[in-house]
Amino acid sequence: MDIREGKALLEKVLEVRSSVIEEGDELYDRWNRTPIRREYEDSARNLAYYMAFRKQDLRDLQERLIPWGVSSLGRLEADVLGTLNAVAKTLGSITGEDVGDIDYRSSATFLERNEALKNNTDKMFGDIRHDRNERILVTMPTEAGKDYKLVESLINSGMNMARINCAHDDPEVWEAMIKNIKKAESATGYTCRVLMDISGPKIRTKMLLTTKRNPKVKEGERFLISNKTSMTLPKGIEIAVNTSVPEVLDKMKVGQKVKLDDGHIEAEVKEKNDEGVICEVTRTVKENGVKVKTEKGINIPDVDYKLPVLTEKDDKDLDFAVRHADAIAFSFIKDKNDIDLIESALGDKLPEDRKDMPTIAKIETAEGIRNLPDIIQRAAGARLFGVMVARGDLAVEIGYERLSEVQEELLWICEAAHVPVIWATQVVESLVKTGIPTRSEISDVVAGSRAECIMLNKGDYIVDGVEVVADILKKFEVHQYKKTAMLRSLSIARETFEG
């Protein structure tokens, strides 16, 4: 190898290291204006260093280092400064150059940083089971409150955590679900944590008014999104729905894109009137149309609206969750101010013996992505914290073509923060609903194995789904852990410093 190239590489690595320390320390100091709990200080600083590191486009440096056999920069998330120190020290030894007081990280330090994420995952989701590190989270169907055998089968099949969605059912049903979970824990000898998912300010279809026997909409057909509790059908319109958040209709304009039911129906606002907005269907996922249903999400990707992160219903649901949950998830987290409101509510409601309740932020908007580092710092700085990548709403909000890129970035950032990730939405959906998986679903589970937990939604074949996912994770784990990545700059990193 050309020793001059080695010296040039060392100079570049030292330059990167210096900028990472300077800018990372500045970011950490900014974050630390809101005191960070002592147990999370090292992780918060590592995240700050990672954001400083990923501001830069380092693909060329990465490629030049590879022939020297010293490049581990594509896998430095868990220990940014330690990795840069090791690379610099090795290059210094090879080239005979003095790198100053930089020393190799100790094996103990290396292990501690790499174990931080694992330890946080264990605390959040409980012990490893069935020879796999990844955990499985399952959304509880209503019948889980009555069907004990279903719950027991799910736990035996590999469920590590049960998700109770507060958008559905009521405290009486939730309590019955938890009772069955506790009973099944005792019977099986396995632990199963309970996650209460606070529904948040999601815009949903509420009631349906139609003259159709089968209320499907097709391309070119018009329907009304009403701002009224008591709806009427305008002339020529056969379907109307109202919404859980009628005030958002005031912000919509003619030409506005609207998506219903996780994007299964795409439409455009054609008219605004006293009744609400009249939309025309531009696309449906099925050629013969899609049925309009109640309790389905409405996404308005291009409208900038800010709703309170906790609704009146959420406040009541939180009273139940703080007494019964092992962790609480919060929906539609957009910025650190949302975390402050949640922390204030938890401070008021949590019993003294539950003050350390773990929380999970569901990231499902473009704003949440942009503000992820600040969200993590504020939330994980306060308590044990995880991130759920809600890929359904996220894809509808940012576009399916961007989803793969964005979810990779979220995984990297969370690993640098030592924060566990839940890979959610439509995992083995066909298998869970019909009993027959698709090839793409199996590949999706493999992709999701880079997260710490995979979430399955309810369906008639949910036990089969858990068994299949557990088996895939167990077999694939020996082949890959996380992912080595090339190092172009991240827009999230640049925006973190600009903010």
Tab-separated table of N, CA and C in Angstrom, residues 120-238:
chain	number	residue	atom	x	y	z
A	120	ASN	N	-31.149	-1.797	26.936
A	120	ASN	CA	-32.392	-1.025	26.889
A	120	ASN	C	-33.535	-1.852	26.297
A	121	THR	N	-33.200	-2.695	25.315
A	121	THR	CA	-34.209	-3.575	24.715
A	121	THR	C	-34.723	-4.587	25.731
A	122	ASP	N	-33.810	-5.164	26.497
A	122	ASP	CA	-34.209	-6.131	27.528
A	122	ASP	C	-35.113	-5.491	28.567
A	123	LYS	N	-34.790	-4.256	28.960
A	123	LYS	CA	-35.606	-3.565	29.957
A	123	LYS	C	-37.002	-3.243	29.418
A	124	MET	N	-37.062	-2.926	28.135
A	124	MET	CA	-38.336	-2.538	27.534
A	124	MET	C	-39.227	-3.746	27.271
A	125	PHE	N	-38.658	-4.815	26.694
A	125	PHE	CA	-39.466	-5.921	26.184
A	125	PHE	C	-39.350	-7.210	26.977
A	126	GLY	N	-38.465	-7.248	27.950
A	126	GLY	CA	-38.309	-8.473	28.721
A	126	GLY	C	-37.227	-9.379	28.163
A	127	ASP	N	-37.121	-10.558	28.730
A	127	ASP	CA	-36.015	-11.466	28.425
A	127	ASP	C	-36.098	-12.027	27.010
A	128	ILE	N	-34.917	-12.419	26.484
A	128	ILE	CA	-34.828	-13.107	25.196
A	128	ILE	C	-35.538	-14.448	25.292
A	129	ARG	N	-36.190	-14.821	24.186
A	129	ARG	CA	-36.879	-16.112	24.144
A	129	ARG	C	-36.622	-16.816	22.821
A	130	HIS	N	-36.696	-18.135	22.831
A	130	HIS	CA	-36.641	-18.944	21.610
A	130	HIS	C	-35.390	-18.670	20.776
A	131	ASP	N	-34.264	-18.423	21.445
A	131	ASP	CA	-32.980	-18.259	20.757
A	131	ASP	C	-32.991	-17.149	19.704
A	132	ARG	N	-33.693	-16.066	19.977
A	132	ARG	CA	-33.651	-14.915	19.070
A	132	ARG	C	-33.605	-13.641	19.903
A	133	ASN	N	-32.898	-12.649	19.390
A	133	ASN	CA	-32.792	-11.383	20.098
A	133	ASN	C	-33.993	-10.474	19.844
A	134	GLU	N	-34.556	-10.537	18.625
A	134	GLU	CA	-35.676	-9.670	18.284
A	134	GLU	C	-36.940	-10.105	19.041
A	135	ARG	N	-37.728	-9.123	19.433
A	135	ARG	CA	-38.971	-9.401	20.143
A	135	ARG	C	-40.158	-9.300	19.184
A	136	ILE	N	-41.270	-9.895	19.584
A	136	ILE	CA	-42.494	-9.846	18.782
A	136	ILE	C	-43.599	-9.198	19.611
A	137	LEU	N	-44.200	-8.159	19.039
A	137	LEU	CA	-45.302	-7.410	19.642
A	137	LEU	C	-46.564	-7.722	18.842
A	138	VAL	N	-47.647	-8.026	19.523
A	138	VAL	CA	-48.896	-8.403	18.848
A	138	VAL	C	-50.036	-7.522	19.332
A	139	THR	N	-50.798	-6.974	18.373
A	139	THR	CA	-51.987	-6.195	18.716
A	139	THR	C	-53.109	-7.135	19.159
A	140	MET	N	-53.658	-6.871	20.324
A	140	MET	CA	-54.695	-7.730	20.886
A	140	MET	C	-56.046	-7.474	20.208
A	141	PRO	N	-56.690	-8.528	19.682
A	141	PRO	CA	-58.061	-8.379	19.193
A	141	PRO	C	-59.029	-8.315	20.366
A	142	THR	N	-60.229	-7.872	20.115
A	142	THR	CA	-61.229	-7.770	21.179
A	142	THR	C	-61.439	-9.103	21.890
A	143	GLU	N	-61.417	-10.204	21.108
A	143	GLU	CA	-61.682	-11.517	21.709
A	143	GLU	C	-60.616	-11.954	22.704
A	144	ALA	N	-59.457	-11.282	22.721
A	144	ALA	CA	-58.424	-11.626	23.709
A	144	ALA	C	-58.900	-11.368	25.129
A	145	GLY	N	-59.958	-10.557	25.281
A	145	GLY	CA	-60.522	-10.339	26.606
A	145	GLY	C	-61.389	-11.500	27.081
A	146	LYS	N	-61.853	-12.332	26.134
A	146	LYS	CA	-62.710	-13.460	26.485
A	146	LYS	C	-62.033	-14.806	26.237
A	147	ASP	N	-61.172	-14.876	25.230
A	147	ASP	CA	-60.583	-16.139	24.791
A	147	ASP	C	-59.194	-16.319	25.416
A	148	TYR	N	-59.163	-16.922	26.582
A	148	TYR	CA	-57.886	-17.120	27.271
A	148	TYR	C	-56.931	-17.974	26.445
A	149	LYS	N	-57.452	-19.022	25.785
A	149	LYS	CA	-56.605	-19.951	25.034
A	149	LYS	C	-55.880	-19.238	23.892
A	150	LEU	N	-56.527	-18.240	23.296
A	150	LEU	CA	-55.872	-17.451	22.243
A	150	LEU	C	-54.644	-16.750	22.797
A	151	VAL	N	-54.802	-16.117	23.940
A	151	VAL	CA	-53.680	-15.403	24.559
A	151	VAL	C	-52.560	-16.370	24.928
A	152	GLU	N	-52.918	-17.483	25.511
A	152	GLU	CA	-51.912	-18.479	25.885
A	152	GLU	C	-51.171	-18.995	24.654
A	153	SER	N	-51.894	-19.231	23.556
A	153	SER	CA	-51.262	-19.708	22.320
A	153	SER	C	-50.304	-18.661	21.752
A	154	LEU	N	-50.678	-17.403	21.818
A	154	LEU	CA	-49.808	-16.331	21.325
A	154	LEU	C	-48.500	-16.274	22.120
A	155	ILE	N	-48.612	-16.382	23.429
A	155	ILE	CA	-47.407	-16.340	24.272
A	155	ILE	C	-46.545	-17.570	24.025
A	156	ASN	N	-47.152	-18.737	23.935
A	156	ASN	CA	-46.390	-19.953	23.639
A	156	ASN	C	-45.713	-19.889	22.274
A	157	SER	N	-46.340	-19.206	21.317
A	157	SER	CA	-45.804	-19.127	19.960
A	157	SER	C	-44.647	-18.139	19.841
A	158	GLY	N	-44.522	-17.245	20.840
A	158	GLY	CA	-43.379	-16.329	20.802
A	158	GLY	C	-43.674	-14.876	21.033
A	159	MET	N	-44.902	-14.525	21.378
A	159	MET	CA	-45.227	-13.125	21.665
A	159	MET	C	-44.504	-12.666	22.936
A	160	ASN	N	-43.766	-11.556	22.823
A	160	ASN	CA	-43.055	-10.998	23.976
A	160	ASN	C	-43.797	-9.843	24.632
A	161	MET	N	-44.599	-9.136	23.826
A	161	MET	CA	-45.326	-7.980	24.336
A	161	MET	C	-46.683	-7.912	23.646
A	162	ALA	N	-47.717	-7.593	24.413
A	162	ALA	CA	-49.071	-7.462	23.886
A	162	ALA	C	-49.417	-5.978	23.780
A	163	ARG	N	-49.897	-5.576	22.601
A	163	ARG	CA	-50.286	-4.180	22.381
A	163	ARG	C	-51.794	-4.045	22.524
A	164	ILE	N	-52.212	-3.172	23.417
A	164	ILE	CA	-53.632	-2.853	23.573
A	164	ILE	C	-53.855	-1.476	22.964
A	165	ASN	N	-54.599	-1.443	21.874
A	165	ASN	CA	-54.843	-0.213	21.134
A	165	ASN	C	-56.030	0.527	21.744
A	166	CYS	N	-55.752	1.667	22.346
A	166	CYS	CA	-56.807	2.412	23.044
A	166	CYS	C	-57.800	3.079	22.094
A	167	ALA	N	-57.531	3.003	20.777
A	167	ALA	CA	-58.508	3.510	19.816
A	167	ALA	C	-59.707	2.583	19.726
A	168	HIS	N	-59.586	1.376	20.271
A	168	HIS	CA	-60.652	0.385	20.195
A	168	HIS	C	-60.988	-0.155	21.586
A	169	ASP	N	-62.173	-0.706	21.717
A	169	ASP	CA	-62.644	-1.329	22.963
A	169	ASP	C	-62.736	-0.308	24.097
A	170	ASP	N	-62.678	-0.773	25.352
A	170	ASP	CA	-62.852	0.122	26.495
A	170	ASP	C	-62.114	-0.469	27.698
A	171	PRO	N	-62.020	0.281	28.800
A	171	PRO	CA	-61.265	-0.204	29.960
A	171	PRO	C	-61.696	-1.571	30.466
A	172	GLU	N	-62.981	-1.885	30.380
A	172	GLU	CA	-63.441	-3.192	30.842
A	172	GLU	C	-62.823	-4.319	30.002
A	173	VAL	N	-62.790	-4.134	28.687
A	173	VAL	CA	-62.194	-5.136	27.804
A	173	VAL	C	-60.681	-5.171	28.002
A	174	TRP	N	-60.059	-4.001	28.123
A	174	TRP	CA	-58.606	-3.954	28.315
A	174	TRP	C	-58.207	-4.707	29.589
A	175	GLU	N	-58.971	-4.495	30.647
A	175	GLU	CA	-58.662	-5.161	31.914
A	175	GLU	C	-58.798	-6.677	31.783
A	176	ALA	N	-59.792	-7.130	31.028
A	176	ALA	CA	-59.959	-8.572	30.798
A	176	ALA	C	-58.792	-9.130	29.987
A	177	MET	N	-58.312	-8.364	29.009
A	177	MET	CA	-57.144	-8.787	28.228
A	177	MET	C	-55.926	-8.961	29.130
A	178	ILE	N	-55.691	-7.972	29.966
A	178	ILE	CA	-54.521	-8.006	30.854
A	178	ILE	C	-54.623	-9.164	31.835
A	179	LYS	N	-55.813	-9.424	32.325
A	179	LYS	CA	-56.021	-10.557	33.240
A	179	LYS	C	-55.642	-11.867	32.548
A	180	ASN	N	-56.043	-12.033	31.288
A	180	ASN	CA	-55.699	-13.242	30.543
A	180	ASN	C	-54.201	-13.333	30.270
A	181	ILE	N	-53.571	-12.186	30.010
A	181	ILE	CA	-52.122	-12.166	29.784
A	181	ILE	C	-51.385	-12.616	31.043
A	182	LYS	N	-51.776	-12.082	32.183
A	182	LYS	CA	-51.117	-12.454	33.443
A	182	LYS	C	-51.324	-13.936	33.761
A	183	LYS	N	-52.543	-14.421	33.502
A	183	LYS	CA	-52.832	-15.832	33.729
A	183	LYS	C	-51.969	-16.714	32.820
A	184	ALA	N	-51.826	-16.319	31.551
A	184	ALA	CA	-51.030	-17.088	30.599
A	184	ALA	C	-49.543	-17.039	30.942
A	185	GLU	N	-49.085	-15.923	31.481
A	185	GLU	CA	-47.689	-15.848	31.934
A	185	GLU	C	-47.425	-16.926	32.981
A	186	SER	N	-48.303	-17.024	33.937
A	186	SER	CA	-48.135	-18.020	34.999
A	186	SER	C	-48.185	-19.442	34.442
A	187	ALA	N	-49.092	-19.692	33.498
A	187	ALA	CA	-49.263	-21.042	32.955
A	187	ALA	C	-48.087	-21.463	32.072
A	188	THR	N	-47.542	-20.507	31.285
A	188	THR	CA	-46.491	-20.852	30.320
A	188	THR	C	-45.080	-20.707	30.888
A	189	GLY	N	-44.940	-19.877	31.908
A	189	GLY	CA	-43.606	-19.602	32.429
A	189	GLY	C	-42.872	-18.538	31.648
A	190	TYR	N	-43.519	-17.961	30.645
A	190	TYR	CA	-42.918	-16.895	29.849
A	190	TYR	C	-43.464	-15.540	30.298
A	191	THR	N	-42.619	-14.519	30.185
A	191	THR	CA	-43.092	-13.166	30.482
A	191	THR	C	-43.680	-12.541	29.226
A	192	CYS	N	-44.675	-11.696	29.412
A	192	CYS	CA	-45.273	-10.952	28.304
A	192	CYS	C	-45.623	-9.563	28.806
A	193	ARG	N	-44.917	-8.571	28.318
A	193	ARG	CA	-45.166	-7.192	28.738
A	193	ARG	C	-46.445	-6.660	28.080
A	194	VAL	N	-47.022	-5.629	28.684
A	194	VAL	CA	-48.238	-5.002	28.158
A	194	VAL	C	-47.912	-3.571	27.708
A	195	LEU	N	-48.185	-3.298	26.443
A	195	LEU	CA	-48.022	-1.954	25.893
A	195	LEU	C	-49.403	-1.354	25.672
A	196	MET	N	-49.692	-0.251	26.343
A	196	MET	CA	-50.927	0.496	26.099
A	196	MET	C	-50.619	1.583	25.076
A	197	ASP	N	-51.334	1.555	23.953
A	197	ASP	CA	-51.087	2.476	22.846
A	197	ASP	C	-52.162	3.567	22.861
A	198	ILE	N	-51.761	4.764	23.289
A	198	ILE	CA	-52.675	5.909	23.358
A	198	ILE	C	-52.922	6.414	21.938
A	199	SER	N	-54.182	6.524	21.528
A	199	SER	CA	-54.495	6.705	20.111
A	199	SER	C	-54.117	8.064	19.543
A	200	GLY	N	-54.129	9.118	20.347
A	200	GLY	CA	-53.672	10.415	19.862
A	200	GLY	C	-54.635	11.084	18.898
A	201	PRO	N	-54.194	12.197	18.310
A	201	PRO	CA	-55.089	13.027	17.491
A	201	PRO	C	-55.177	12.548	16.045
A	202	LYS	N	-55.366	11.271	15.833
A	202	LYS	CA	-55.466	10.740	14.471
A	202	LYS	C	-56.797	11.167	13.844
A	203	ILE	N	-56.728	11.633	12.632
A	203	ILE	CA	-57.942	12.006	11.903
A	203	ILE	C	-58.519	10.728	11.310
A	204	ARG	N	-59.733	10.391	11.717
A	204	ARG	CA	-60.375	9.149	11.279
A	204	ARG	C	-61.764	9.431	10.702
A	205	THR	N	-62.211	8.527	9.840
A	205	THR	CA	-63.622	8.547	9.466
A	205	THR	C	-64.426	8.126	10.690
A	206	LYS	N	-65.506	8.835	10.937
A	206	LYS	CA	-66.268	8.586	12.163
A	206	LYS	C	-67.582	7.861	11.857
A	207	MET	N	-68.495	8.552	11.154
A	207	MET	CA	-69.762	7.927	10.767
A	207	MET	C	-69.881	7.928	9.250
A	208	LEU	N	-70.703	7.023	8.746
A	208	LEU	CA	-70.891	6.860	7.303
A	208	LEU	C	-72.363	7.046	6.964
A	209	LEU	N	-72.636	7.839	5.917
A	209	LEU	CA	-73.992	8.008	5.399
A	209	LEU	C	-73.950	7.683	3.910
A	210	THR	N	-74.805	6.781	3.472
A	210	THR	CA	-74.756	6.377	2.061
A	210	THR	C	-76.112	5.861	1.597
A	211	THR	N	-76.349	5.990	0.305
A	211	THR	CA	-77.529	5.388	-0.318
A	211	THR	C	-77.170	4.066	-0.990
A	212	LYS	N	-75.893	3.702	-0.926
A	212	LYS	CA	-75.426	2.467	-1.563
A	212	LYS	C	-75.575	1.273	-0.625
A	213	ARG	N	-75.912	0.127	-1.203
A	213	ARG	CA	-75.928	-1.103	-0.408
A	213	ARG	C	-74.496	-1.527	-0.079
A	214	ASN	N	-73.606	-1.380	-1.039
A	214	ASN	CA	-72.181	-1.688	-0.844
A	214	ASN	C	-71.404	-0.399	-1.104
A	215	PRO	N	-71.047	0.346	-0.046
A	215	PRO	CA	-70.506	1.701	-0.226
A	215	PRO	C	-69.052	1.733	-0.711
A	216	LYS	N	-68.836	1.266	-1.946
A	216	LYS	CA	-67.518	1.348	-2.564
A	216	LYS	C	-67.387	2.650	-3.346
A	217	VAL	N	-66.154	3.126	-3.476
A	217	VAL	CA	-65.878	4.255	-4.363
A	217	VAL	C	-64.865	3.818	-5.413
A	218	LYS	N	-65.040	4.335	-6.635
A	218	LYS	CA	-64.143	4.036	-7.747
A	218	LYS	C	-63.541	5.335	-8.274
A	219	GLU	N	-62.525	5.189	-9.095
A	219	GLU	CA	-61.886	6.353	-9.701
A	219	GLU	C	-62.928	7.212	-10.426
A	220	GLY	N	-62.891	8.527	-10.170
A	220	GLY	CA	-63.816	9.458	-10.794
A	220	GLY	C	-65.058	9.744	-9.977
A	221	GLU	N	-65.328	8.934	-8.971
A	221	GLU	CA	-66.514	9.119	-8.136
A	221	GLU	C	-66.249	10.164	-7.051
A	222	ARG	N	-67.301	10.879	-6.671
A	222	ARG	CA	-67.164	11.925	-5.650
A	222	ARG	C	-67.833	11.496	-4.336
A	223	PHE	N	-67.260	11.972	-3.224
A	223	PHE	CA	-67.841	11.735	-1.903
A	223	PHE	C	-67.610	12.969	-1.042
A	224	LEU	N	-68.349	13.043	0.050
A	224	LEU	CA	-68.272	14.200	0.950
A	224	LEU	C	-67.559	13.829	2.238
A	225	ILE	N	-66.606	14.659	2.656
A	225	ILE	CA	-66.098	14.607	4.027
A	225	ILE	C	-66.779	15.761	4.758
A	226	SER	N	-67.665	15.413	5.681
A	226	SER	CA	-68.535	16.407	6.305
A	226	SER	C	-67.947	16.947	7.600
A	227	ASN	N	-68.266	18.203	7.877
A	227	ASN	CA	-67.876	18.793	9.159
A	227	ASN	C	-69.035	18.791	10.149
A	228	LYS	N	-70.109	18.066	9.805
A	228	LYS	CA	-71.313	18.036	10.632
A	228	LYS	C	-71.446	16.708	11.371
A	229	THR	N	-72.063	16.754	12.530
A	229	THR	CA	-72.408	15.520	13.243
A	229	THR	C	-73.593	14.847	12.567
A	230	SER	N	-74.579	15.656	12.183
A	230	SER	CA	-75.744	15.152	11.462
A	230	SER	C	-75.547	15.474	9.986
A	231	MET	N	-75.233	14.449	9.191
A	231	MET	CA	-74.851	14.663	7.798
A	231	MET	C	-76.059	14.590	6.865
A	232	THR	N	-75.925	15.277	5.727
A	232	THR	CA	-76.868	15.131	4.614
A	232	THR	C	-76.046	14.938	3.346
A	233	LEU	N	-76.638	14.278	2.369
A	233	LEU	CA	-75.937	14.008	1.113
A	233	LEU	C	-76.243	15.108	0.099
A	234	PRO	N	-75.219	15.804	-0.415
A	234	PRO	CA	-75.454	16.792	-1.471
A	234	PRO	C	-75.961	16.112	-2.747
A	235	LYS	N	-76.519	16.874	-3.638
A	235	LYS	CA	-77.036	16.342	-4.886
A	235	LYS	C	-75.916	15.659	-5.677
A	236	GLY	N	-76.191	14.441	-6.124
A	236	GLY	CA	-75.217	13.707	-6.926
A	236	GLY	C	-74.169	12.967	-6.121
A	237	ILE	N	-74.212	13.066	-4.790
A	237	ILE	CA	-73.245	12.402	-3.921
A	237	ILE	C	-73.945	11.258	-3.187
A	238	GLU	N	-73.333	10.061	-3.250
A	238	GLU	CA	-73.956	8.895	-2.635
A	238	GLU	C	-73.274	8.438	-1.345
